[in-house]
PDB file of C-alpha atoms in Angstrom:
ATOM      1  CA  MET A   1     109.370  25.862   2.911  1.00  0.00           C
ATOM      2  CA  HIS A   2     105.620  25.534   3.569  1.00  0.00           C
ATOM      3  CA  GLY A   3     104.405  22.139   2.420  1.00  0.00           C
ATOM      4  CA  LEU A   4     102.647  18.869   3.087  1.00  0.00           C
ATOM      5  CA  HIS A   5     104.469  15.798   4.387  1.00  0.00           C
ATOM      6  CA  LEU A   6     102.625  12.489   3.978  1.00  0.00           C
ATOM      7  CA  THR A   7     103.823   9.237   5.517  1.00  0.00           C
ATOM      8  CA  ALA A   8     102.272   5.799   5.487  1.00  0.00           C
ATOM      9  CA  GLU A   9     103.039   2.357   6.856  1.00  0.00           C
ATOM     10  CA  LEU A  10     101.435  -0.432   4.846  1.00  0.00           C
ATOM     11  CA  TYR A  11     100.999  -3.905   6.332  1.00  0.00           C
ATOM     12  CA  GLY A  12      99.768  -7.132   4.799  1.00  0.00           C
ATOM     13  CA  CYS A  13     100.337  -5.908   1.249  1.00  0.00           C
ATOM     14  CA  ARG A  14      98.391  -8.045  -1.218  1.00  0.00           C
ATOM     15  CA  CYS A  15     100.022  -6.678  -4.378  1.00  0.00           C
ATOM     16  CA  ASP A  16     101.983  -8.606  -6.993  1.00  0.00           C
ATOM     17  CA  ARG A  17     105.077  -9.854  -5.130  1.00  0.00           C
ATOM     18  CA  GLN A  18     107.283  -8.187  -7.771  1.00  0.00           C
ATOM     19  CA  LEU A  19     106.415  -4.729  -6.379  1.00  0.00           C
ATOM     20  CA  LEU A  20     107.883  -5.750  -3.027  1.00  0.00           C
ATOM     21  CA  ASP A  21     110.896  -7.645  -4.423  1.00  0.00           C
ATOM     22  CA  ASP A  22     112.017  -5.832  -7.558  1.00  0.00           C
ATOM     23  CA  ALA A  23     113.628  -2.381  -7.551  1.00  0.00           C
ATOM     24  CA  GLY A  24     112.835  -1.984 -11.270  1.00  0.00           C
ATOM     25  CA  ALA A  25     109.114  -2.568 -10.741  1.00  0.00           C
ATOM     26  CA  LEU A  26     109.143  -0.247  -7.729  1.00  0.00           C
ATOM     27  CA  ARG A  27     110.905   2.443  -9.797  1.00  0.00           C
ATOM     28  CA  GLU A  28     108.338   2.239 -12.610  1.00  0.00           C
ATOM     29  CA  LEU A  29     105.456   2.552 -10.144  1.00  0.00           C
ATOM     30  CA  CYS A  30     106.994   5.493  -8.279  1.00  0.00           C
ATOM     31  CA  LEU A  31     107.782   7.471 -11.442  1.00  0.00           C
ATOM     32  CA  ALA A  32     104.333   6.797 -12.870  1.00  0.00           C
ATOM     33  CA  VAL A  33     102.428   7.909  -9.773  1.00  0.00           C
ATOM     34  CA  CYS A  34     104.535  11.062  -9.464  1.00  0.00           C
ATOM     35  CA  SER A  35     104.091  12.060 -13.088  1.00  0.00           C
ATOM     36  CA  LEU A  36     100.331  11.506 -13.343  1.00  0.00           C
ATOM     37  CA  PRO A  37      99.168  14.171 -10.871  1.00  0.00           C
ATOM     38  CA  GLY A  38     101.696  16.687 -12.216  1.00  0.00           C
ATOM     39  CA  LEU A  39     104.640  16.278  -9.860  1.00  0.00           C
ATOM     40  CA  THR A  40     108.031  16.655 -11.555  1.00  0.00           C
ATOM     41  CA  PRO A  41     110.638  13.896 -11.109  1.00  0.00           C
ATOM     42  CA  LEU A  42     114.177  15.281 -11.442  1.00  0.00           C
ATOM     43  CA  ALA A  43     116.299  12.305 -10.372  1.00  0.00           C
ATOM     44  CA  GLU A  44     115.915   8.915  -8.769  1.00  0.00           C
ATOM     45  CA  VAL A  45     117.884   6.162  -7.106  1.00  0.00           C
ATOM     46  CA  PHE A  46     116.595   2.647  -6.419  1.00  0.00           C
ATOM     47  CA  HIS A  47     118.452  -0.186  -4.745  1.00  0.00           C
ATOM     48  CA  GLN A  48     117.759  -3.912  -4.913  1.00  0.00           C
ATOM     49  CA  PHE A  49     118.503  -5.912  -1.772  1.00  0.00           C
ATOM     50  CA  GLY A  50     119.455  -9.571  -2.057  1.00  0.00           C
ATOM     51  CA  SER A  51     120.196 -10.874  -5.543  1.00  0.00           C
ATOM     52  CA  ASP A  52     118.342 -11.360  -8.822  1.00  0.00           C
ATOM     53  CA  SER A  53     117.737 -14.997  -7.925  1.00  0.00           C
ATOM     54  CA  ASP A  54     116.899 -14.288  -4.273  1.00  0.00           C
ATOM     55  CA  PRO A  55     115.495 -10.734  -3.966  1.00  0.00           C
ATOM     56  CA  ALA A  56     115.070  -9.318  -0.475  1.00  0.00           C
ATOM     57  CA  GLY A  57     113.247  -6.032  -0.975  1.00  0.00           C
ATOM     58  CA  ALA A  58     113.960  -2.658  -2.469  1.00  0.00           C
ATOM     59  CA  THR A  59     114.291   0.949  -1.493  1.00  0.00           C
ATOM     60  CA  GLY A  60     113.972   3.998  -3.670  1.00  0.00           C
ATOM     61  CA  ALA A  61     113.844   7.752  -3.700  1.00  0.00           C
ATOM     62  CA  VAL A  62     112.610  10.181  -6.308  1.00  0.00           C
ATOM     63  CA  VAL A  63     113.797  13.767  -6.092  1.00  0.00           C
ATOM     64  CA  LEU A  64     110.938  15.973  -7.208  1.00  0.00           C
ATOM     65  CA  ALA A  65     111.024  19.617  -8.229  1.00  0.00           C
ATOM     66  CA  GLU A  66     108.390  19.885  -5.514  1.00  0.00           C
ATOM     67  CA  SER A  67     110.511  17.882  -2.967  1.00  0.00           C
ATOM     68  CA  HIS A  68     110.751  14.052  -2.632  1.00  0.00           C
ATOM     69  CA  LEU A  69     109.245  10.564  -2.474  1.00  0.00           C
ATOM     70  CA  ALA A  70     110.891   7.675  -0.610  1.00  0.00           C
ATOM     71  CA  VAL A  71     109.604   4.081  -0.571  1.00  0.00           C
ATOM     72  CA  HIS A  72     110.995   1.075   1.300  1.00  0.00           C
ATOM     73  CA  THR A  73     109.744  -2.517   1.012  1.00  0.00           C
ATOM     74  CA  TRP A  74     109.980  -5.499   3.347  1.00  0.00           C
ATOM     75  CA  PRO A  75     108.723  -8.501   1.325  1.00  0.00           C
ATOM     76  CA  GLU A  76     109.316 -10.923   4.192  1.00  0.00           C
ATOM     77  CA  SER A  77     106.715  -8.941   6.170  1.00  0.00           C
ATOM     78  CA  ALA A  78     104.575  -7.848   3.183  1.00  0.00           C
ATOM     79  CA  ALA A  79     105.181  -4.291   4.411  1.00  0.00           C
ATOM     80  CA  VAL A  80     106.024  -0.921   2.853  1.00  0.00           C
ATOM     81  CA  THR A  81     106.784   2.556   4.154  1.00  0.00           C
ATOM     82  CA  LEU A  82     106.071   5.690   2.121  1.00  0.00           C
ATOM     83  CA  ASP A  83     107.314   9.230   2.662  1.00  0.00           C
ATOM     84  CA  LEU A  84     106.141  11.998   0.317  1.00  0.00           C
ATOM     85  CA  TYR A  85     106.855  15.666   0.908  1.00  0.00           C
ATOM     86  CA  VAL A  86     105.840  18.507  -1.377  1.00  0.00           C
ATOM     87  CA  CYS A  87     106.513  22.168  -0.884  1.00  0.00           C
ATOM     88  CA  ASN A  88     103.793  24.659  -1.682  1.00  0.00           C
ATOM     89  CA  PHE A  89     105.980  27.668  -2.459  1.00  0.00           C
ATOM     90  CA  SER A  90     104.720  28.709  -5.893  1.00  0.00           C
ATOM     91  CA  GLN A  91     101.498  26.660  -5.887  1.00  0.00           C
ATOM     92  CA  ASP A  92      99.598  24.282  -3.625  1.00  0.00           C
ATOM     93  CA  ASN A  93     100.799  20.768  -4.487  1.00  0.00           C
ATOM     94  CA  SER A  94      98.839  19.099  -1.683  1.00  0.00           C
ATOM     95  CA  SER A  95      96.223  17.570  -3.964  1.00  0.00           C
ATOM     96  CA  ALA A  96      98.897  16.081  -6.251  1.00  0.00           C
ATOM     97  CA  ALA A  97     100.716  14.634  -3.228  1.00  0.00           C
ATOM     98  CA  ARG A  98      97.552  13.068  -1.844  1.00  0.00           C
ATOM     99  CA  GLN A  99      96.714  11.637  -5.266  1.00  0.00           C
ATOM    100  CA  ALA A 100     100.196  10.128  -5.729  1.00  0.00           C
ATOM    101  CA  CYS A 101     100.177   8.688  -2.209  1.00  0.00           C
ATOM    102  CA  GLY A 102      96.711   7.245  -2.754  1.00  0.00           C
ATOM    103  CA  GLN A 103      97.821   5.568  -5.991  1.00  0.00           C
ATOM    104  CA  LEU A 104     100.848   4.043  -4.263  1.00  0.00           C
ATOM    105  CA  ILE A 105      98.702   2.720  -1.433  1.00  0.00           C
ATOM    106  CA  ALA A 106      96.203   1.265  -3.905  1.00  0.00           C
ATOM    107  CA  ALA A 107      99.009  -0.442  -5.855  1.00  0.00           C
ATOM    108  CA  PHE A 108     100.346  -2.174  -2.719  1.00  0.00           C
ATOM    109  CA  ALA A 109      96.821  -3.125  -1.528  1.00  0.00           C
ATOM    110  CA  PRO A 110      97.555  -3.241   2.215  1.00  0.00           C
ATOM    111  CA  SER A 111      95.231  -4.986   4.654  1.00  0.00           C
ATOM    112  CA  GLN A 112      96.302  -2.469   7.306  1.00  0.00           C
ATOM    113  CA  LEU A 113      97.408   1.109   6.861  1.00  0.00           C
ATOM    114  CA  VAL A 114      98.620   3.930   9.077  1.00  0.00           C
ATOM    115  CA  GLN A 115      98.779   7.366   7.418  1.00  0.00           C
ATOM    116  CA  ARG A 116      99.982  10.682   8.748  1.00  0.00           C
ATOM    117  CA  GLU A 117      99.803  14.224   7.396  1.00  0.00           C
ATOM    118  CA  LEU A 118     102.028  16.984   8.653  1.00  0.00           C
ATOM    119  CA  GLN A 119     101.874  20.593   7.539  1.00  0.00           C
ATOM    120  CA  ARG A 120     105.487  21.789   7.437  1.00  0.00           C
ATOM    121  CA  GLY A 121     106.981  25.242   7.428  1.00  0.00           C
ATOM    122  CA  ILE A 122     104.316  26.825   9.601  1.00  0.00           C
ATOM    123  CA  PRO A 123     105.766  28.666  12.593  1.00  0.00           C
ATOM    124  CA  ALA A 124     104.643  27.196  15.938  1.00  0.00           C
ATOM    125  CA  ASP A 125     102.734  30.356  16.858  1.00  0.00           C
ATOM    126  CA  GLN A 126     100.623  29.999  13.673  1.00  0.00           C
ATOM    127  CA  ALA A 127     100.037  26.232  13.787  1.00  0.00           C
ATOM    128  CA  THR A 128      96.708  24.837  14.880  1.00  0.00           C
ATOM    129  CA  GLY A 129      96.030  21.312  16.082  1.00  0.00           C
ATOM    130  CA  SER A 130      98.334  18.339  15.775  1.00  0.00           C
ATOM    131  CA  PRO A 131      99.381  16.099  12.902  1.00  0.00           C
ATOM    132  CA  ALA A 132      96.593  13.927  11.572  1.00  0.00           C
ATOM    133  CA  ASP A 133      97.006  10.181  12.148  1.00  0.00           C
ATOM    134  CA  HIS A 134      94.730   7.757  10.372  1.00  0.00           C
ATOM    135  CA  ALA A 135      94.777   4.007  10.991  1.00  0.00           C
ATOM    136  CA  VAL A 136      92.824   2.024   8.439  1.00  0.00           C
ATOM    137  CA  SER A 137      92.256  -1.727   8.325  1.00  0.00           C
ATOM    138  CA  GLY A 138      91.469  -3.371   5.038  1.00  0.00           C
ATOM    139  CA  ASP A 139      89.236  -6.356   4.443  1.00  0.00           C
TER     140      ASP A 139
END
């Protein structure tokens, strides 16, 4: 159960509009960034909102052997939310999770970013500190 949970809210995304509008493009990106650092996609589901002629965002989830990735887009606000959790049962997957999350953030090119890291599966009497919050503004 011990693992790393990464979340991010991306605002003012300056990426190709297709990444925000098209579930197919979002799917390709998500599978690519999970596979590169060595995470193992097992299944996925992506949903297109709106229609082909008038897309209104997408949402998707990738079930990983290590846990999951969920991404939701709001093209009308140029915004995205990311949620990536990896368990560290048989090996520490934290580096792979951070790499995948970093690649997703880079692909969406936000002008503002709020990231959080939460260590999960650590009993309260063994935990130290609080979750890390990082707000970053782009140029």
